[in-house]
């Protein structure tokens, strides 16, 4: 069974550019989460999808970040325009059901904004 | 708000040494507690968890006990191997959903 897949694994962009990160959850997982780790600090929650609906987007830092999950399958996270402080590792995770159902994480996208 | 504090690394130790990574938390209610591990080049994996006070989670020789009186969930392993080299994250979640609150992570390096 394929795990959670994230693409790209690394992205280097300049300040002001746009970047789109993609996450393919495990097939059949309705729950999809985005997290990020900035500058080696804590991993922080960004948002949670249940199928195609945003269940909780309280962790989204500002309106430069847009997450979508059309059709309830893969998800994208777009940063436009990117700022220096957006650099970090963006993790995606998926699970079958909640509460406290086991989360499966992807290996993350390392984003560097120069 | 909820928070998790864990010891900063890196922690460097020799094979077969005893490992302890301290983790304390601040949260309202009765959270579930987790340890996740990230091996080089991989995603986070659930290592163990405990859902109520005095529960002990264990896996791969690692153990952690949910101590409500000290709000702690320290990770221990009696004899580490080189393959245990990784970053370890302590985390908590509330009953509603899988929104995890993580600590800052502790890098562990085990030398042969």
PDB file of C-alpha atoms in Angstrom:
ATOM      1  CA  UNK A   1       0.000   0.000   0.000  1.00  0.00           C
ATOM      2  CA  UNK A   2       1.375   3.394  -0.970  1.00  0.00           C
ATOM      3  CA  UNK A   3       1.960   5.841   1.836  1.00  0.00           C
ATOM      4  CA  UNK A   4       1.333   9.567   1.924  1.00  0.00           C
ATOM      5  CA  UNK A   5       3.174  11.156  -0.966  1.00  0.00           C
ATOM      6  CA  UNK A   6       4.296  14.751  -1.131  1.00  0.00           C
ATOM      7  CA  UNK A   7       5.667  16.625  -4.104  1.00  0.00           C
ATOM      8  CA  UNK A   8       8.093  18.219  -4.562  1.00  0.00           C
ATOM      9  CA  UNK A   9      10.490  17.028  -1.903  1.00  0.00           C
ATOM     10  CA  UNK A  10      12.425  20.274  -2.159  1.00  0.00           C
ATOM     11  CA  UNK A  11      11.567  23.684  -3.561  1.00  0.00           C
ATOM     12  CA  UNK A  12      13.759  26.764  -3.733  1.00  0.00           C
ATOM     13  CA  UNK A  13      12.052  29.971  -4.797  1.00  0.00           C
ATOM     14  CA  UNK A  14      12.602  33.685  -4.525  1.00  0.00           C
ATOM     15  CA  UNK A  15      10.621  35.996  -2.324  1.00  0.00           C
ATOM     16  CA  UNK A  16       7.462  37.105  -4.089  1.00  0.00           C
ATOM     17  CA  UNK A  17       7.126  33.991  -6.208  1.00  0.00           C
ATOM     18  CA  UNK A  18       4.354  31.443  -5.994  1.00  0.00           C
ATOM     19  CA  UNK A  19       4.783  27.823  -4.950  1.00  0.00           C
ATOM     20  CA  UNK A  20       2.290  24.984  -4.905  1.00  0.00           C
ATOM     21  CA  UNK A  21       2.827  21.921  -2.765  1.00  0.00           C
ATOM     22  CA  UNK A  22       0.933  18.718  -3.383  1.00  0.00           C
ATOM     23  CA  UNK A  23      -0.100  15.901  -1.085  1.00  0.00           C
ATOM     24  CA  UNK A  24      -1.554  12.550  -2.079  1.00  0.00           C
ATOM     25  CA  UNK A  25      -3.018  10.837   0.989  1.00  0.00           C
ATOM     26  CA  UNK A  26      -3.395   7.128   1.434  1.00  0.00           C
ATOM     27  CA  UNK A  27      -6.279   5.929  -0.692  1.00  0.00           C
ATOM     28  CA  UNK A  28      -9.542   5.960   1.237  1.00  0.00           C
ATOM     29  CA  UNK A  29      -8.351   8.332   3.943  1.00  0.00           C
ATOM     30  CA  UNK A  30     -10.972  11.019   4.348  1.00  0.00           C
ATOM     31  CA  UNK A  31      -8.938  13.074   6.800  1.00  0.00           C
ATOM     32  CA  UNK A  32      -6.044  15.114   5.469  1.00  0.00           C
ATOM     33  CA  UNK A  33      -3.875  17.469   7.495  1.00  0.00           C
ATOM     34  CA  UNK A  34      -1.195  20.021   6.713  1.00  0.00           C
ATOM     35  CA  UNK A  35       1.516  20.847   9.223  1.00  0.00           C
ATOM     36  CA  UNK A  36       4.748  22.806   8.950  1.00  0.00           C
ATOM     37  CA  UNK A  37       8.002  23.059  10.819  1.00  0.00           C
ATOM     38  CA  UNK A  38       9.686  26.421  10.544  1.00  0.00           C
ATOM     39  CA  UNK A  39      13.373  26.956  11.336  1.00  0.00           C
ATOM     40  CA  UNK A  40      13.717  23.751  13.333  1.00  0.00           C
ATOM     41  CA  UNK A  41      11.007  24.798  15.744  1.00  0.00           C
ATOM     42  CA  UNK A  42       7.814  23.010  16.680  1.00  0.00           C
ATOM     43  CA  UNK A  43       5.732  21.336  14.040  1.00  0.00           C
ATOM     44  CA  UNK A  44       2.566  23.412  13.860  1.00  0.00           C
ATOM     45  CA  UNK A  45      -0.876  22.505  12.612  1.00  0.00           C
ATOM     46  CA  UNK A  46      -2.102  24.404   9.572  1.00  0.00           C
ATOM     47  CA  UNK A  47      -5.430  22.881   8.596  1.00  0.00           C
ATOM     48  CA  UNK A  48      -7.594  19.795   8.414  1.00  0.00           C
ATOM     49  CA  UNK A  49      -9.768  18.524   5.565  1.00  0.00           C
ATOM     50  CA  UNK A  50     -12.532  15.991   5.874  1.00  0.00           C
ATOM     51  CA  UNK A  51     -12.975  14.844   2.314  1.00  0.00           C
ATOM     52  CA  UNK A  52     -13.154  18.095   0.349  1.00  0.00           C
ATOM     53  CA  UNK A  53     -14.334  20.287   3.226  1.00  0.00           C
ATOM     54  CA  UNK A  54     -12.121  22.366   5.462  1.00  0.00           C
ATOM     55  CA  UNK A  55     -12.852  21.151   8.981  1.00  0.00           C
ATOM     56  CA  UNK A  56     -10.380  23.386  10.766  1.00  0.00           C
ATOM     57  CA  UNK A  57      -8.126  26.016   9.226  1.00  0.00           C
ATOM     58  CA  UNK A  58      -7.245  27.796  12.446  1.00  0.00           C
ATOM     59  CA  UNK A  59      -3.522  27.265  11.909  1.00  0.00           C
ATOM     60  CA  UNK A  60      -3.255  28.955   8.530  1.00  0.00           C
ATOM     61  CA  UNK A  61      -0.878  31.863   9.109  1.00  0.00           C
ATOM     62  CA  UNK A  62      -2.391  34.408   6.716  1.00  0.00           C
ATOM     63  CA  UNK A  63      -4.234  34.842   3.439  1.00  0.00           C
ATOM     64  CA  UNK A  64      -1.116  34.187   1.384  1.00  0.00           C
ATOM     65  CA  UNK A  65      -1.758  30.498   2.029  1.00  0.00           C
ATOM     66  CA  UNK A  66      -4.511  28.688   0.142  1.00  0.00           C
ATOM     67  CA  UNK A  67      -5.281  25.009   0.588  1.00  0.00           C
ATOM     68  CA  UNK A  68      -7.617  23.013  -1.618  1.00  0.00           C
ATOM     69  CA  UNK A  69      -8.763  19.442  -1.847  1.00  0.00           C
ATOM     70  CA  UNK A  70     -10.970  19.235  -4.866  1.00  0.00           C
ATOM     71  CA  UNK A  71     -12.820  15.929  -5.104  1.00  0.00           C
ATOM     72  CA  UNK A  72     -11.638  14.879  -1.701  1.00  0.00           C
ATOM     73  CA  UNK A  73      -8.522  13.135  -2.960  1.00  0.00           C
ATOM     74  CA  UNK A  74      -5.202  14.948  -3.253  1.00  0.00           C
ATOM     75  CA  UNK A  75      -4.615  18.359  -1.734  1.00  0.00           C
ATOM     76  CA  UNK A  76      -2.586  21.376  -2.730  1.00  0.00           C
ATOM     77  CA  UNK A  77      -1.166  24.143  -0.599  1.00  0.00           C
ATOM     78  CA  UNK A  78      -0.310  27.313  -2.468  1.00  0.00           C
ATOM     79  CA  UNK A  79       1.764  30.134  -1.085  1.00  0.00           C
ATOM     80  CA  UNK A  80       1.391  33.385  -2.993  1.00  0.00           C
ATOM     81  CA  UNK A  81       3.440  35.509  -2.729  1.00  0.00           C
ATOM     82  CA  UNK A  82       6.047  33.644  -0.722  1.00  0.00           C
ATOM     83  CA  UNK A  83       7.941  35.442   2.029  1.00  0.00           C
ATOM     84  CA  UNK A  84      11.237  34.565   3.708  1.00  0.00           C
ATOM     85  CA  UNK A  85       9.492  33.417   6.902  1.00  0.00           C
ATOM     86  CA  UNK A  86       7.574  30.787   4.946  1.00  0.00           C
ATOM     87  CA  UNK A  87      10.721  28.677   4.659  1.00  0.00           C
ATOM     88  CA  UNK A  88      10.451  25.354   6.431  1.00  0.00           C
ATOM     89  CA  UNK A  89       9.251  21.802   6.024  1.00  0.00           C
ATOM     90  CA  UNK A  90       5.614  21.269   5.126  1.00  0.00           C
ATOM     91  CA  UNK A  91       4.167  17.934   6.179  1.00  0.00           C
ATOM     92  CA  UNK A  92       0.983  16.311   5.065  1.00  0.00           C
ATOM     93  CA  UNK A  93      -0.767  13.563   7.006  1.00  0.00           C
ATOM     94  CA  UNK A  94      -3.863  11.464   6.506  1.00  0.00           C
ATOM     95  CA  UNK A  95      -6.043   9.172   8.562  1.00  0.00           C
ATOM     96  CA  UNK A  96      -9.121   7.012   8.247  1.00  0.00           C
ATOM     97  CA  UNK A  97     -11.258   8.427  11.000  1.00  0.00           C
ATOM     98  CA  UNK A  98     -11.060  10.354  14.235  1.00  0.00           C
ATOM     99  CA  UNK A  99     -10.660  10.754  17.155  1.00  0.00           C
ATOM    100  CA  UNK A 100      -7.051   9.734  17.673  1.00  0.00           C
ATOM    101  CA  UNK A 101      -6.937   7.441  14.701  1.00  0.00           C
ATOM    102  CA  UNK A 102      -3.374   6.819  13.638  1.00  0.00           C
ATOM    103  CA  UNK A 103      -1.926   9.532  11.439  1.00  0.00           C
ATOM    104  CA  UNK A 104       0.282   8.655   8.497  1.00  0.00           C
ATOM    105  CA  UNK A 105       2.736  11.366   7.534  1.00  0.00           C
ATOM    106  CA  UNK A 106       4.460  12.113   4.288  1.00  0.00           C
ATOM    107  CA  UNK A 107       8.171  12.825   4.182  1.00  0.00           C
ATOM    108  CA  UNK A 108       7.538  16.532   3.764  1.00  0.00           C
ATOM    109  CA  UNK A 109       8.400  19.311   1.335  1.00  0.00           C
ATOM    110  CA  UNK A 110      11.423  21.404   2.224  1.00  0.00           C
ATOM    111  CA  UNK A 111      10.615  24.945   1.098  1.00  0.00           C
ATOM    112  CA  UNK A 112      13.353  27.543   0.919  1.00  0.00           C
ATOM    113  CA  UNK A 113      12.413  31.134   0.134  1.00  0.00           C
ATOM    114  CA  UNK A 114      15.429  33.263  -0.750  1.00  0.00           C
TER     115      UNK A 114
ATOM    116  CA  UNK B   1      -3.174  27.373  24.792  1.00  0.00           C
ATOM    117  CA  UNK B   2      -1.852  23.854  24.717  1.00  0.00           C
ATOM    118  CA  UNK B   3       1.886  23.349  24.510  1.00  0.00           C
ATOM    119  CA  UNK B   4       4.535  20.653  24.632  1.00  0.00           C
ATOM    120  CA  UNK B   5       8.087  21.150  25.848  1.00  0.00           C
ATOM    121  CA  UNK B   6      10.827  18.638  25.227  1.00  0.00           C
ATOM    122  CA  UNK B   7      14.518  18.671  25.852  1.00  0.00           C
ATOM    123  CA  UNK B   8      16.629  20.206  23.171  1.00  0.00           C
ATOM    124  CA  UNK B   9      19.178  18.132  21.398  1.00  0.00           C
ATOM    125  CA  UNK B  10      21.203  16.918  19.922  1.00  0.00           C
ATOM    126  CA  UNK B  11      21.618  13.965  22.211  1.00  0.00           C
ATOM    127  CA  UNK B  12      24.697  11.934  21.354  1.00  0.00           C
ATOM    128  CA  UNK B  13      25.293   8.583  22.953  1.00  0.00           C
ATOM    129  CA  UNK B  14      26.991   5.276  22.359  1.00  0.00           C
ATOM    130  CA  UNK B  15      25.337   2.068  21.269  1.00  0.00           C
ATOM    131  CA  UNK B  16      23.711   0.138  24.142  1.00  0.00           C
ATOM    132  CA  UNK B  17      23.466   3.274  26.281  1.00  0.00           C
ATOM    133  CA  UNK B  18      20.278   4.268  28.112  1.00  0.00           C
ATOM    134  CA  UNK B  19      18.203   6.967  26.472  1.00  0.00           C
ATOM    135  CA  UNK B  20      15.792   9.386  28.129  1.00  0.00           C
ATOM    136  CA  UNK B  21      14.062  12.260  26.385  1.00  0.00           C
ATOM    137  CA  UNK B  22      12.047  14.471  28.685  1.00  0.00           C
ATOM    138  CA  UNK B  23       8.650  15.781  27.638  1.00  0.00           C
ATOM    139  CA  UNK B  24       6.201  17.888  29.609  1.00  0.00           C
ATOM    140  CA  UNK B  25       2.919  19.335  28.484  1.00  0.00           C
ATOM    141  CA  UNK B  26       0.404  22.031  29.287  1.00  0.00           C
ATOM    142  CA  UNK B  27      -3.181  21.375  28.307  1.00  0.00           C
ATOM    143  CA  UNK B  28      -6.717  21.660  29.553  1.00  0.00           C
ATOM    144  CA  UNK B  29      -8.748  18.528  29.880  1.00  0.00           C
ATOM    145  CA  UNK B  30      -7.327  15.074  29.285  1.00  0.00           C
ATOM    146  CA  UNK B  31      -5.193  14.943  26.163  1.00  0.00           C
ATOM    147  CA  UNK B  32      -3.779  11.880  24.497  1.00  0.00           C
ATOM    148  CA  UNK B  33       0.002  11.824  24.347  1.00  0.00           C
ATOM    149  CA  UNK B  34       2.252  10.596  21.560  1.00  0.00           C
ATOM    150  CA  UNK B  35       5.830  10.103  20.556  1.00  0.00           C
ATOM    151  CA  UNK B  36       6.592  10.367  16.858  1.00  0.00           C
ATOM    152  CA  UNK B  37       9.926   9.556  15.255  1.00  0.00           C
ATOM    153  CA  UNK B  38      11.404  10.842  12.017  1.00  0.00           C
ATOM    154  CA  UNK B  39      14.214   8.790  10.540  1.00  0.00           C
ATOM    155  CA  UNK B  40      16.494  10.490   7.996  1.00  0.00           C
ATOM    156  CA  UNK B  41      14.705  11.105   4.705  1.00  0.00           C
ATOM    157  CA  UNK B  42      11.381   9.771   5.933  1.00  0.00           C
ATOM    158  CA  UNK B  43       8.107  11.104   7.285  1.00  0.00           C
ATOM    159  CA  UNK B  44       7.036  11.078  10.890  1.00  0.00           C
ATOM    160  CA  UNK B  45       5.960   7.720  12.248  1.00  0.00           C
ATOM    161  CA  UNK B  46       3.948   7.065  15.348  1.00  0.00           C
ATOM    162  CA  UNK B  47       6.256   5.397  17.858  1.00  0.00           C
ATOM    163  CA  UNK B  48       3.878   4.999  20.792  1.00  0.00           C
ATOM    164  CA  UNK B  49       0.954   6.626  22.498  1.00  0.00           C
ATOM    165  CA  UNK B  50      -1.012   6.762  25.738  1.00  0.00           C
ATOM    166  CA  UNK B  51      -4.573   7.938  26.052  1.00  0.00           C
ATOM    167  CA  UNK B  52      -5.105   8.257  29.798  1.00  0.00           C
ATOM    168  CA  UNK B  53      -3.247   8.812  33.039  1.00  0.00           C
ATOM    169  CA  UNK B  54      -0.853   6.036  34.118  1.00  0.00           C
ATOM    170  CA  UNK B  55      -1.056   4.334  30.728  1.00  0.00           C
ATOM    171  CA  UNK B  56       2.270   3.108  29.403  1.00  0.00           C
ATOM    172  CA  UNK B  57       2.927   3.152  25.684  1.00  0.00           C
ATOM    173  CA  UNK B  58       5.623   0.874  24.320  1.00  0.00           C
ATOM    174  CA  UNK B  59       7.073  -0.074  20.967  1.00  0.00           C
ATOM    175  CA  UNK B  60      10.450  -1.190  19.590  1.00  0.00           C
ATOM    176  CA  UNK B  61      11.954  -1.212  23.093  1.00  0.00           C
ATOM    177  CA  UNK B  62      10.825   2.361  23.780  1.00  0.00           C
ATOM    178  CA  UNK B  63       8.490   3.179  26.662  1.00  0.00           C
ATOM    179  CA  UNK B  64       6.702   6.247  27.991  1.00  0.00           C
ATOM    180  CA  UNK B  65       4.250   6.589  30.873  1.00  0.00           C
ATOM    181  CA  UNK B  66       1.487   9.202  31.001  1.00  0.00           C
ATOM    182  CA  UNK B  67       2.051  11.031  34.293  1.00  0.00           C
ATOM    183  CA  UNK B  68      -0.787  13.425  34.937  1.00  0.00           C
ATOM    184  CA  UNK B  69       0.530  14.592  38.304  1.00  0.00           C
ATOM    185  CA  UNK B  70       3.742  15.825  36.703  1.00  0.00           C
ATOM    186  CA  UNK B  71       2.224  16.477  33.250  1.00  0.00           C
ATOM    187  CA  UNK B  72       5.009  14.451  31.704  1.00  0.00           C
ATOM    188  CA  UNK B  73       5.504  11.744  29.097  1.00  0.00           C
ATOM    189  CA  UNK B  74       9.214  10.972  29.109  1.00  0.00           C
ATOM    190  CA  UNK B  75      10.555   8.583  26.484  1.00  0.00           C
ATOM    191  CA  UNK B  76      13.015   5.875  27.531  1.00  0.00           C
ATOM    192  CA  UNK B  77      14.923   3.024  25.953  1.00  0.00           C
ATOM    193  CA  UNK B  78      17.258   0.780  27.863  1.00  0.00           C
ATOM    194  CA  UNK B  79      19.758  -0.028  25.130  1.00  0.00           C
ATOM    195  CA  UNK B  80      19.880   2.085  21.990  1.00  0.00           C
ATOM    196  CA  UNK B  81      21.143   1.009  18.595  1.00  0.00           C
ATOM    197  CA  UNK B  82      22.663   2.987  15.759  1.00  0.00           C
ATOM    198  CA  UNK B  83      19.369   2.536  13.910  1.00  0.00           C
ATOM    199  CA  UNK B  84      17.618   4.583  16.621  1.00  0.00           C
ATOM    200  CA  UNK B  85      19.323   7.721  15.345  1.00  0.00           C
ATOM    201  CA  UNK B  86      16.446  10.025  14.430  1.00  0.00           C
ATOM    202  CA  UNK B  87      14.466  13.059  15.522  1.00  0.00           C
ATOM    203  CA  UNK B  88      11.879  12.343  18.208  1.00  0.00           C
ATOM    204  CA  UNK B  89       8.781  14.492  18.679  1.00  0.00           C
ATOM    205  CA  UNK B  90       6.486  14.530  21.673  1.00  0.00           C
ATOM    206  CA  UNK B  91       2.895  15.547  20.917  1.00  0.00           C
ATOM    207  CA  UNK B  92      -0.584  15.779  22.364  1.00  0.00           C
ATOM    208  CA  UNK B  93      -4.092  15.868  20.997  1.00  0.00           C
ATOM    209  CA  UNK B  94      -7.504  16.503  22.420  1.00  0.00           C
ATOM    210  CA  UNK B  95     -10.442  14.173  21.995  1.00  0.00           C
ATOM    211  CA  UNK B  96     -11.873  16.114  19.075  1.00  0.00           C
ATOM    212  CA  UNK B  97      -9.872  15.275  16.026  1.00  0.00           C
ATOM    213  CA  UNK B  98      -6.251  14.592  15.253  1.00  0.00           C
ATOM    214  CA  UNK B  99      -5.003  18.159  15.581  1.00  0.00           C
ATOM    215  CA  UNK B 100      -1.630  17.514  17.148  1.00  0.00           C
ATOM    216  CA  UNK B 101       0.410  19.939  19.218  1.00  0.00           C
ATOM    217  CA  UNK B 102       4.091  19.078  18.907  1.00  0.00           C
ATOM    218  CA  UNK B 103       7.185  19.784  20.895  1.00  0.00           C
ATOM    219  CA  UNK B 104      10.281  21.114  19.189  1.00  0.00           C
ATOM    220  CA  UNK B 105      11.834  17.733  18.502  1.00  0.00           C
ATOM    221  CA  UNK B 106      14.982  16.123  19.883  1.00  0.00           C
ATOM    222  CA  UNK B 107      17.673  14.839  17.549  1.00  0.00           C
ATOM    223  CA  UNK B 108      19.318  11.660  18.783  1.00  0.00           C
ATOM    224  CA  UNK B 109      22.595  10.383  17.364  1.00  0.00           C
ATOM    225  CA  UNK B 110      23.775   6.945  18.380  1.00  0.00           C
ATOM    226  CA  UNK B 111      27.403   6.150  17.635  1.00  0.00           C
ATOM    227  CA  UNK B 112      28.752   2.616  17.274  1.00  0.00           C
TER     228      UNK B 112
END
